[in-house]
XYZ file of C-alpha atoms in Angstrom:
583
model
C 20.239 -27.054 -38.737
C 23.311 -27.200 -36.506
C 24.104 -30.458 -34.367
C 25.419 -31.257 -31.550
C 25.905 -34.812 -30.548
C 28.213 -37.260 -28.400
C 30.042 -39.527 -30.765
C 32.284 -42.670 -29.831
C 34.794 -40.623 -28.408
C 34.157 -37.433 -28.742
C 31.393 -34.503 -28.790
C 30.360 -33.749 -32.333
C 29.465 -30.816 -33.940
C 27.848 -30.849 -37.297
C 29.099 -34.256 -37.143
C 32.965 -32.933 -36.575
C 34.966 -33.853 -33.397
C 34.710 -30.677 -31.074
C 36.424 -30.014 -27.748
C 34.125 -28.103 -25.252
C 37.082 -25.329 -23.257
C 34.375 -23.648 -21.433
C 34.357 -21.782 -17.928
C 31.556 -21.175 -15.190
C 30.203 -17.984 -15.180
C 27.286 -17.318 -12.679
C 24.820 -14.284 -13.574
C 23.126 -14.357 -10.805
C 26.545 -13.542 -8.950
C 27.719 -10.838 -11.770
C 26.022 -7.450 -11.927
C 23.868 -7.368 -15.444
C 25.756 -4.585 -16.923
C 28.819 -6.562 -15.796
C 27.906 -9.581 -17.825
C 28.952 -8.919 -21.694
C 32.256 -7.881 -19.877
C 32.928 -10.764 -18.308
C 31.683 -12.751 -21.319
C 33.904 -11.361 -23.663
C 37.090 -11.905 -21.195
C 36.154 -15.796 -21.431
C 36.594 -15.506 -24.951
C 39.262 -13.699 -24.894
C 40.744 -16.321 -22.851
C 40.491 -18.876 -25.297
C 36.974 -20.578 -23.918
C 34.457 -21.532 -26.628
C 31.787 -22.021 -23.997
C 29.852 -20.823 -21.096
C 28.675 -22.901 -18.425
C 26.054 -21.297 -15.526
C 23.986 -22.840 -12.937
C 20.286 -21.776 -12.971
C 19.783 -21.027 -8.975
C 15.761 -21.969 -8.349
C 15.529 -19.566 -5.188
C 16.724 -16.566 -6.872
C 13.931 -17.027 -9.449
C 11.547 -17.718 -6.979
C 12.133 -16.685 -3.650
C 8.251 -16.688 -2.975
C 6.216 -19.590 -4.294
C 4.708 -18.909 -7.691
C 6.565 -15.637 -7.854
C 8.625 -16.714 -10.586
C 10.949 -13.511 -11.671
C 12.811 -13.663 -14.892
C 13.849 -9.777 -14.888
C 17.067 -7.976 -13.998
C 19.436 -10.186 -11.958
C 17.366 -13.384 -13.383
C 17.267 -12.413 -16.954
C 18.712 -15.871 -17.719
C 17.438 -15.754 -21.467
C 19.395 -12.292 -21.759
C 22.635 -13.697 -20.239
C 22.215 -17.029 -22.756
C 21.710 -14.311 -25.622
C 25.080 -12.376 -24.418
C 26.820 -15.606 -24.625
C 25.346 -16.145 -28.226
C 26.180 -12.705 -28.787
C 29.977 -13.300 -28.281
C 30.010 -16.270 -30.384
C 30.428 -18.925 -27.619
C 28.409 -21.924 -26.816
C 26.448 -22.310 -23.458
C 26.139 -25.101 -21.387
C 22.990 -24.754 -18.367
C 22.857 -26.584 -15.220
C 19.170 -25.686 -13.624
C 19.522 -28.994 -10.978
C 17.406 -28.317 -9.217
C 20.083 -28.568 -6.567
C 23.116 -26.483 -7.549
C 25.377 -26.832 -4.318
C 27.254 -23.858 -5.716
C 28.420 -22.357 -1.586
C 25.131 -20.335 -2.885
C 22.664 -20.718 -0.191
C 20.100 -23.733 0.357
C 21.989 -24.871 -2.373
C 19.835 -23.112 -4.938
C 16.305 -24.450 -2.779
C 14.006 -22.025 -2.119
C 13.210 -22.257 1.459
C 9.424 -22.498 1.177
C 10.203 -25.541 -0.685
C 12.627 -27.078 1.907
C 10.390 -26.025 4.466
C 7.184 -28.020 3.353
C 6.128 -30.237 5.836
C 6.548 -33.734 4.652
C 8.949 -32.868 1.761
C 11.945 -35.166 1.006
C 14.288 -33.278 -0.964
C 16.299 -34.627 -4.251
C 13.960 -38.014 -4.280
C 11.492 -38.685 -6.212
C 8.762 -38.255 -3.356
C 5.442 -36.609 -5.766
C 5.828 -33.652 -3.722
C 8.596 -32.569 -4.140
C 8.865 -34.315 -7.783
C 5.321 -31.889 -8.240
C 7.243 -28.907 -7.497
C 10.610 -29.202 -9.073
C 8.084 -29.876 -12.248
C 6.569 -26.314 -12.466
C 9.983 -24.928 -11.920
C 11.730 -27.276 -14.617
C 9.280 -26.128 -16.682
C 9.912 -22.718 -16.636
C 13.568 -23.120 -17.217
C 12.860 -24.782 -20.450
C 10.777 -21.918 -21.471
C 13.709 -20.397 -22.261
C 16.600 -22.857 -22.460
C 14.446 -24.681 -25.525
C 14.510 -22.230 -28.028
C 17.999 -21.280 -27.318
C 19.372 -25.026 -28.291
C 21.772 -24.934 -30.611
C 19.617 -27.192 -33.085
C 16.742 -24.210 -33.057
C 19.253 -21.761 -33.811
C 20.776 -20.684 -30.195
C 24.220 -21.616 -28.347
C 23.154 -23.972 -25.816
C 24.969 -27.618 -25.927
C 24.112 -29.458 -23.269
C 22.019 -29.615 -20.081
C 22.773 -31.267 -16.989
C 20.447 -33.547 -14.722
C 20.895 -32.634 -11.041
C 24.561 -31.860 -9.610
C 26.785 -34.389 -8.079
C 23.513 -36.809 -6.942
C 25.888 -39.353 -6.411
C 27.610 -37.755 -3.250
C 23.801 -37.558 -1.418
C 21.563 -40.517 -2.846
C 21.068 -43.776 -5.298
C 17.347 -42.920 -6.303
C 17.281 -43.993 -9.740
C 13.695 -43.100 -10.092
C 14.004 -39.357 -9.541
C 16.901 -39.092 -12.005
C 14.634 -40.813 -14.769
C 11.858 -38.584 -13.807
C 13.860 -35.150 -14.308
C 15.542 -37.205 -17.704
C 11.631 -37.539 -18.788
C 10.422 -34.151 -17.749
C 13.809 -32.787 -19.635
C 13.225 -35.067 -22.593
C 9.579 -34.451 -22.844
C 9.642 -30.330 -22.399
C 11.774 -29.917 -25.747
C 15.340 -30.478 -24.612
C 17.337 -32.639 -27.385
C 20.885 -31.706 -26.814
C 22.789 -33.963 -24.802
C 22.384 -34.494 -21.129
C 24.878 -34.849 -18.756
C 25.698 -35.760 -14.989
C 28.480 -34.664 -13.039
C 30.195 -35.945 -9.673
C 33.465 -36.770 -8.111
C 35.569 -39.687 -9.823
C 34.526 -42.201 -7.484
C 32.865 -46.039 -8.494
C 29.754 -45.442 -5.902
C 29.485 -41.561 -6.769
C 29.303 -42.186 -10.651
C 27.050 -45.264 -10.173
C 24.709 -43.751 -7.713
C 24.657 -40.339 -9.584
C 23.625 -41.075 -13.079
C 21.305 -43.177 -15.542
C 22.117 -45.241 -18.962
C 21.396 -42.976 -21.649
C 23.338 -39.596 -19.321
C 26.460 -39.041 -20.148
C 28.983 -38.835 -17.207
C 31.258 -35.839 -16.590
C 33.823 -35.334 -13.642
C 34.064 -32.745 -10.829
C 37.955 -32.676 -10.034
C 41.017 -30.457 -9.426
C 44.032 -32.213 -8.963
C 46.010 -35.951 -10.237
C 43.829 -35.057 -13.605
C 45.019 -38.248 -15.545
C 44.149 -40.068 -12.640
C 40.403 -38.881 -12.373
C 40.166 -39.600 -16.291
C 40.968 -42.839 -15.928
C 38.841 -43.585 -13.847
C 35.950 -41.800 -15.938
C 36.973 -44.356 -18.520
C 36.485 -47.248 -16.682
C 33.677 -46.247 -16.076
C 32.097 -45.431 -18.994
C 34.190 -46.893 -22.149
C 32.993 -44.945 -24.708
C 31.766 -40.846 -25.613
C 34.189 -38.080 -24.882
C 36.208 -37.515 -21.464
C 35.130 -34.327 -19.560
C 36.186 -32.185 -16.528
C 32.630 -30.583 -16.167
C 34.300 -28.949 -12.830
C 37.934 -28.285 -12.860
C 38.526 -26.772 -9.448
C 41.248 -24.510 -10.010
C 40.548 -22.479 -7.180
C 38.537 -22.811 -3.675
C 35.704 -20.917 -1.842
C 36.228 -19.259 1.603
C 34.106 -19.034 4.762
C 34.236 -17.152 7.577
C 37.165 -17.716 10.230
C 39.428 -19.381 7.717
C 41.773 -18.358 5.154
C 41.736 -16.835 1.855
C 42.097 -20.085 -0.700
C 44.475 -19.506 -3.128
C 45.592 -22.682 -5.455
C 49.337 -22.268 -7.547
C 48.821 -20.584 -11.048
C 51.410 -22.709 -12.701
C 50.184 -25.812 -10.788
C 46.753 -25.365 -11.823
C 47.797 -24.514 -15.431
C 49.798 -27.346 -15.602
C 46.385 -30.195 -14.165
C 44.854 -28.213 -17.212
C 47.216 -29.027 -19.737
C 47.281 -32.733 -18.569
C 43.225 -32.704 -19.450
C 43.253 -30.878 -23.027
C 46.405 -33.503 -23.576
C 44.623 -36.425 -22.758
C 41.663 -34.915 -25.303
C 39.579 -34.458 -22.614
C 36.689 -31.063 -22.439
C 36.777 -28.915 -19.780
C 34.560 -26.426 -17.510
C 36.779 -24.084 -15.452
C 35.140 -23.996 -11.886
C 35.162 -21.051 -12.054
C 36.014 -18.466 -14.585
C 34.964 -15.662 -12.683
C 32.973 -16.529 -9.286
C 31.809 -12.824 -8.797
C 29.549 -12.289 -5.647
C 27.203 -13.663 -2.380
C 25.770 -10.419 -2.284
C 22.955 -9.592 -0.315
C 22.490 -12.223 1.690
C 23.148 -15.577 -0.626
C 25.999 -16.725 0.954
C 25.564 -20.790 1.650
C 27.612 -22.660 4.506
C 28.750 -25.794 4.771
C 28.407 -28.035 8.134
C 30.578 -31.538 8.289
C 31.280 -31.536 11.796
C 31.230 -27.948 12.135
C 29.053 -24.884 10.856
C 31.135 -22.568 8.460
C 29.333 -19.801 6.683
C 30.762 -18.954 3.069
C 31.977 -15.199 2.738
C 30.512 -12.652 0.933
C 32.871 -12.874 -1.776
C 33.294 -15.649 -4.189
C 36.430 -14.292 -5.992
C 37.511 -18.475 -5.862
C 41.123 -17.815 -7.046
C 39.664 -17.509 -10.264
C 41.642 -16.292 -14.046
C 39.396 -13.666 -13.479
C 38.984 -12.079 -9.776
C 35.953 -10.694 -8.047
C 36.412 -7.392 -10.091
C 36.814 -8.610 -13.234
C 40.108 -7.990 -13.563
C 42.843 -10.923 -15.103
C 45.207 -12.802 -12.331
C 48.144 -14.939 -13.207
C 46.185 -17.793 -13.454
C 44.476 -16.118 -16.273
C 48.197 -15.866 -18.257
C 48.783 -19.434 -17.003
C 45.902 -20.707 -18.167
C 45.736 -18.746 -21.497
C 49.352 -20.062 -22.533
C 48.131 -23.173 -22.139
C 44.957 -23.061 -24.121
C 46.747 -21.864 -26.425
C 48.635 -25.400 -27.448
C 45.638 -26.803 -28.312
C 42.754 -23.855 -29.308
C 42.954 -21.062 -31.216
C 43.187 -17.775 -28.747
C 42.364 -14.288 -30.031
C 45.433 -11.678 -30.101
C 43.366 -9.498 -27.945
C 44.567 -9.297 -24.201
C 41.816 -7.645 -21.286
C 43.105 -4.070 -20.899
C 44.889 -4.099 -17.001
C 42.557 -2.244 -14.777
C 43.466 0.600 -13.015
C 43.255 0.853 -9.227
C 39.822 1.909 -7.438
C 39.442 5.686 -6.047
C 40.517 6.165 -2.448
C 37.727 7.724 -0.590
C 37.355 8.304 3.803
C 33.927 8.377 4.535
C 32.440 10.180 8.382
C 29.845 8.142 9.589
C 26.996 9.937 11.809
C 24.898 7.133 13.907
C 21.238 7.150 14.015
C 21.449 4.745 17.162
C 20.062 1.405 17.911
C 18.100 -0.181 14.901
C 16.250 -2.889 16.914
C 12.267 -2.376 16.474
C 10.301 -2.426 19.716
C 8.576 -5.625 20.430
C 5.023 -5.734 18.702
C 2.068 -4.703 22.019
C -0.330 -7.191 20.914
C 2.401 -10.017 19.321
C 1.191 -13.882 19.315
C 2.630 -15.961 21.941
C 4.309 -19.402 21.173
C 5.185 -22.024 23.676
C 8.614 -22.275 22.129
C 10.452 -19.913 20.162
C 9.311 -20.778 16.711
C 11.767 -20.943 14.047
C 12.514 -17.994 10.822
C 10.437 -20.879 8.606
C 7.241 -19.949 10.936
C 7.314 -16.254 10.699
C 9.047 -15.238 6.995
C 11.281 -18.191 5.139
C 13.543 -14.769 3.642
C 13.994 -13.754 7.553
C 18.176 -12.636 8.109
C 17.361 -11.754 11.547
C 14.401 -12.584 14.228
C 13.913 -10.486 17.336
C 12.884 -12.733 20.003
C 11.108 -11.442 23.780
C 9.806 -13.862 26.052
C 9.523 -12.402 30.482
C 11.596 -14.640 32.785
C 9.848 -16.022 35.779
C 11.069 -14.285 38.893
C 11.345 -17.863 39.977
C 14.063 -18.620 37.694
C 16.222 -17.458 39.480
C 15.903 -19.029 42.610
C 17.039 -16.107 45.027
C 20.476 -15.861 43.407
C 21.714 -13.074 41.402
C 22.386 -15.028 37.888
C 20.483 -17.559 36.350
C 21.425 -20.425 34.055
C 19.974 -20.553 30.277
C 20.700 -23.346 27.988
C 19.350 -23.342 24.439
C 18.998 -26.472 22.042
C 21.507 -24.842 19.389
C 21.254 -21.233 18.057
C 21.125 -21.180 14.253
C 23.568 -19.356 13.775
C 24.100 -16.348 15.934
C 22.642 -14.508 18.810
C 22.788 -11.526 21.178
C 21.030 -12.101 24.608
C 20.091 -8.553 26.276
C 18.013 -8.702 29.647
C 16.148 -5.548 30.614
C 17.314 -3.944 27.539
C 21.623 -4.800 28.541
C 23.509 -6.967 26.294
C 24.409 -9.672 28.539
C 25.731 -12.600 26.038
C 26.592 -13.577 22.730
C 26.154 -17.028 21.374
C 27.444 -18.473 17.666
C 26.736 -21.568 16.547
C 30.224 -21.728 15.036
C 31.735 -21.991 18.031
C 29.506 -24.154 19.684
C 27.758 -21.887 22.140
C 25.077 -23.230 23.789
C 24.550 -21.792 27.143
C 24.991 -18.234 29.062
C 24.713 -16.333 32.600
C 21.964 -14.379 32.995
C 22.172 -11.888 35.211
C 18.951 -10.676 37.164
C 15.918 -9.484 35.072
C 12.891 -9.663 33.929
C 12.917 -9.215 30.351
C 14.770 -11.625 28.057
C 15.606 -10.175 24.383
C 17.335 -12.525 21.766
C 18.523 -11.231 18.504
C 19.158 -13.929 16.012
C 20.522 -14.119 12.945
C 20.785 -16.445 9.919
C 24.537 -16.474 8.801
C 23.795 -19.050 5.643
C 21.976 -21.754 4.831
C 23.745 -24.498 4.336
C 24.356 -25.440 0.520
C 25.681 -29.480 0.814
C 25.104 -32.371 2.555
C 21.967 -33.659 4.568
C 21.336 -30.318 6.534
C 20.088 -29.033 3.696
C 17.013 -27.130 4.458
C 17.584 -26.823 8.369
C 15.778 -24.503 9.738
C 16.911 -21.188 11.150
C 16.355 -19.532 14.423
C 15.986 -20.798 18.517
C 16.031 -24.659 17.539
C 14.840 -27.270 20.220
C 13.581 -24.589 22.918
C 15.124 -22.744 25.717
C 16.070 -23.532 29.656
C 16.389 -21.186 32.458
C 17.004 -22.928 35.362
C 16.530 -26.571 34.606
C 12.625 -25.410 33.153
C 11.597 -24.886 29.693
C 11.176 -20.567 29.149
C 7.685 -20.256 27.283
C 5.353 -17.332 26.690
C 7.616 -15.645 23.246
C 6.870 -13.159 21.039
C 8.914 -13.024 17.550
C 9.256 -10.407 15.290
C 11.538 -11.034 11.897
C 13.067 -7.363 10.795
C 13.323 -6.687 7.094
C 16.819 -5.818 6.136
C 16.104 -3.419 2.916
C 13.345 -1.524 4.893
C 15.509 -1.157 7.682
C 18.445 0.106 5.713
C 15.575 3.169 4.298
C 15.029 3.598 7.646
C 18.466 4.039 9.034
C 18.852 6.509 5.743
C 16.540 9.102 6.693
C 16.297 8.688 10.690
C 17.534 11.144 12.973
C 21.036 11.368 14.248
C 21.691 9.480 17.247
C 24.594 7.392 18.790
C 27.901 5.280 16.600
C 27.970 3.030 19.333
C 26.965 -0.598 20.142
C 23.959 -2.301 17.394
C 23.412 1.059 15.637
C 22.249 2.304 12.123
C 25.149 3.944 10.525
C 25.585 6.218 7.165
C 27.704 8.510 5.506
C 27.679 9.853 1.769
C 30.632 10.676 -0.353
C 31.413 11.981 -4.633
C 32.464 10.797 -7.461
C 32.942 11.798 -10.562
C 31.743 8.792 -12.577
C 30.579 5.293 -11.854
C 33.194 3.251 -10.874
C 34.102 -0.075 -9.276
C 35.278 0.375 -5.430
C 36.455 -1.666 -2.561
C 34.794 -0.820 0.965
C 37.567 -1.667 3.704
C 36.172 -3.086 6.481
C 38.461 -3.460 8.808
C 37.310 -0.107 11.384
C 33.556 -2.048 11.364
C 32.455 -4.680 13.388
C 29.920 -7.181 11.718
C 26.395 -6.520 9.902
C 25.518 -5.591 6.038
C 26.440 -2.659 4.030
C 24.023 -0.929 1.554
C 25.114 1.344 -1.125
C 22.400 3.073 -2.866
C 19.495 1.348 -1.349
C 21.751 -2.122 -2.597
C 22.278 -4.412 -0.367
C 26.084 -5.435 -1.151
C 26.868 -8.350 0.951
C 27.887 -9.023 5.282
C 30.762 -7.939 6.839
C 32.535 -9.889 10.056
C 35.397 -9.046 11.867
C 36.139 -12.233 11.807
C 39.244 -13.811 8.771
C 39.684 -13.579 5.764
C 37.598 -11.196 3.929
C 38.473 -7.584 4.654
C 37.135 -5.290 1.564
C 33.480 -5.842 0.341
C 33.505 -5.547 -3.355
C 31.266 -2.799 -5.036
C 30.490 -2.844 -8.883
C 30.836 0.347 -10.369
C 26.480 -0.041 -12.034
C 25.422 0.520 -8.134
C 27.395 3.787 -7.955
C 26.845 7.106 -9.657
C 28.070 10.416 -10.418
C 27.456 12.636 -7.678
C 26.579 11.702 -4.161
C 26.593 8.480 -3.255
C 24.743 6.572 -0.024
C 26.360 4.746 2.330
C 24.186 2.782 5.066
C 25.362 0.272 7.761
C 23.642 -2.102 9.733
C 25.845 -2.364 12.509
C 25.430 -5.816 14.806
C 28.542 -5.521 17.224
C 30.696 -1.959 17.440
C 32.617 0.006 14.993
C 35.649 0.691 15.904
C 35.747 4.265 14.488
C 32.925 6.612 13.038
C 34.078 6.027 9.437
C 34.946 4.348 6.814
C 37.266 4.057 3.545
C 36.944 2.846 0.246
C 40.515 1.431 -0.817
C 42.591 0.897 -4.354
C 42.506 -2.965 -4.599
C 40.717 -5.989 -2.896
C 41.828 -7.355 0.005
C 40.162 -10.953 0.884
C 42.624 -12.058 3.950
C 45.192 -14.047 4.657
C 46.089 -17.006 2.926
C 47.834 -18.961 5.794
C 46.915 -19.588 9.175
């Protein structure tokens, strides 16, 4: 039987010192037929281990739908690992921050009435029980003392940065302990006395979450906890990117060199990340400290290995440094050749917006995505203004408690306003009419901090006119049955919120880059797959398309369109293009 311990200062294996040089690699964010690829370029870069967070909502989206197939095949992607001859190391929380959104929460969880997330409240201690549970189905008999690759498991992510409840840690340490888990457990947060404190338990062993002034950060991990090996269970070497900023990019050779300080000083090490892959669909988190930023659909982080798969400079860097203290296959990854260039006509099939339901309840307020469909992107909202509200002047004056996150205000069928909670829009003009249409929708859900779980939609009511509007109707659209419908409607106008497609050949599978920049803002869907959002809006300008969702032949290309394209097509480009990366 092969063992894996922690030792006085140092991991041991089989009761030999052993340095963990492993990198984060997220399947839920790879395509599955991407994963052995990506695997084997980790080993190729000189990492012994993989680490992955297990994301809760992914597996279980609706509650007691758990889903361990495709895209979730976790004990597939541990077996690939395995497969390659690398450890694994599995983080299930069951809050993964991760820019992924909720944080990893499935929103009928966070949206339980009563529910106090990450304490050790018996609801939510009740739930995050059945779901534990089921990730130790298949992490158990994949430890590396039954025979598998797995190391270590961690307990909860970075607890130290939200609470001090001592009694929910030891209750996931017992639930671990007692469902079959005997490798070592771990806790991770920022290098900080109240964080490291707050975040972990006698008996866990501590790990840092850290980027920069590495020997620093160590030390302090050493004060902290005197004896065991030192370990970087998060070395940022890159940064994610949200919408309206910049493209994050962090120095190769500065990065390689905060590496080199860690294996120096002995310490392990987790590259955060490896490869960060993709938000597609609609995962992308957001983050909120003052102001609401939702993540991008890519999550390319600056890592060795970009969005595509292919290796940067960092990869090189990081590689040559490695080397000094691992041994690093010969092998290099094969340079990958440019994407096709393809131009694309779009035809329109015209507005996409359902008609409000005939015989649809009426709420007092405008109830919230929670109320109607917790997987809701966007809400259609109608509710008739009172002639009244306008007073005998022409415009009228509506004020809503915050929009969560964006909105498009149409009366008598005219687009009249647009609100975004990112810019702190609050309030518009309405012009005189009767009937009041609101088209929200959810840009993220926020993935850190003590938002987590908001709610989405209309949030504290509306005002028109100094009164409170009542009498709405709400109607939440589903995005993959819209994007069949836009596929086989009937042709109709490019312009304004429309339904947009277009088809185009190739010759084989292969990875492409949409270009984005003709497009306004909405969701593209390739082959009935929903690939990610698209906004006008800095940094990201190419969505990123994995070469499994295409296919020799003809290939389908549907838009949902929120704003106005620019021009009735579209073009697939050679290489990636994710923004600036100044102001």
């Amino acid at each position: 039987m092969t063992t894996f311990t922690i030792g006085e200062s140092d991991f041991l294996l089989d009761g030999s010192p052993h340095r963990i040089i492993a990198g984060a690699l997220h399947y839920f964010r790879v395509h599955t037929d991407h994963w052995a690829d990506r695997i084997r370029k980790a080993r190729l870069l000189g990492l012994n281990t993989i680490e992955t967070y297990v994301a809760w909502n992914a597996h279980e989206p609706v509650r007691g739908a758990w889903d361990t197939t495709g895209p979730n095949d976790l004990g597939r992607f541990l077996d690939l690992i395995a497969a390659e001859g690398m450890h694994a190391i599995v983080r299930p929380g069951p809050y993964i921050c991760a820019e992924w959104h909720n944080g990893g929460l499935p929103v009928w969880l966070t949206a339980m009435p009563g529910i106090r997330l990450r304490s050790s409240e018996p609801g939510y201690l009740a739930e995050v029980s059945r779901y534990l549970e089921r990730v130790y189905d298949i992490v158990v008999p994949r430890q590396i003392d039954r025979g598998g690759n797995v190391i270590l498991v961690q307990i909860e992510n970075e607890y130290g940065a939200y609470g001090a409840d001592k009694a929910y840690l030891q209750a996931l340490t017992d639930l671990t302990r007692d469902a079959g888990i005997t490798v070592p457990l771990t806790t991770v947060d920022q290098p900080m006395p109240d964080m490291l404190r707050d975040g972990s338990l006698p008996g866990l062993h501590v790990t840092g979450s850290f980027g920069s002034r590495a020997a620093e950060r160590l030390a302090t991990l050493r004060e902290y906890q005197p004896t065991g090996p030192l370990m970087c269970s998060e070395f940022w070497n890159g940064w994610f990117d949200w919408w309206g900023g910049i493209h994050h990019t962090t120095d190769a050779e500065t990065s390689a060199a905060e590496l080199d300080t860690l294996l120096a000083a002995g310490a392990s090490v987790n590259l955060y990340m490896f490869h960060g892959g993709t938000n597609f669909g609609v995962t992308n988190g957001a983050n909120d400290k003052g102001s609401y930023s939702p993540i991008v659909t890519s999550y390319d982080y600056d890592a060795p290995l970009d969005e595509a798969g292919n290796p940067t400079p960092k990869y090189r860097a990081f590689r040559e440094v490695i080397a000094r203290y691992a041994s690093v296959p010969e092998e290099y990854p094969a340079e990958t050749k440019p994407s096709p260039e393809l131009r694309v006509e779009l035809e329109g099939t015209g507005d996409w917006l359902p008609k409000p339901r005939s015989n649809g309840d009426l709420h007092a307020e405008p109830p919230v995505f929670e109320d109607l469909d917790v997987e809701a992107v966007l809400v259609r909202y109608d509710c008739e203004i009172p002639e009244r509200a306008y007073g005998g002047e022409v415009a009228a004056a509506l004020v809503v408690g915050e929009i969560r996150d964006r909105a498009w205000l149409e009366v008598d069928g005219t687009r009249v306003a647009q609100l975004s909670r990112a810019d702190g829009d609050r309030a518009a003009a309405l012009p005189w009419g009767r009937a009041l249409t609101v088209l929200v929708e959810n840009e993220g859900r926020i993935n850190y901090g003590a938002s987590i779980g908001e709610t989405k939609g209309i949030a504290g009511g509306v005002v028109i006119s100094g009164e409170p509007l009542a009498g709405w109707q709400a109607q939440p659209i589903d995005l993959q049955g819209l994007a069949e419908t836009i596929a086989r409607a009937p042709v109709g106008p490019t312009t304004g919120r429309a339904g947009l497609r277009g088809s185009f050949a190739l010759e084989a599978p292969t990875d492409l880059h949409l270009d984005t920049v003709t497009l306004g803002s909405g969701f593209a869907v390739l082959n009935g797959f929903v690939l990610g959002r698209y906004v006008r809006r800095k940094p990201q300008r190419t969505l990123f398309v994995p070469a499994p969702l295409t296919r020799a032949g003809m290939n389908e290309l549907v838009l949902i369109e929120l704003d106005q394209i620019i021009a009735p097509s579209v073009s697939f480009v050679a290489n990636a293009d994710l923004g600036p990366t100044e102001e």
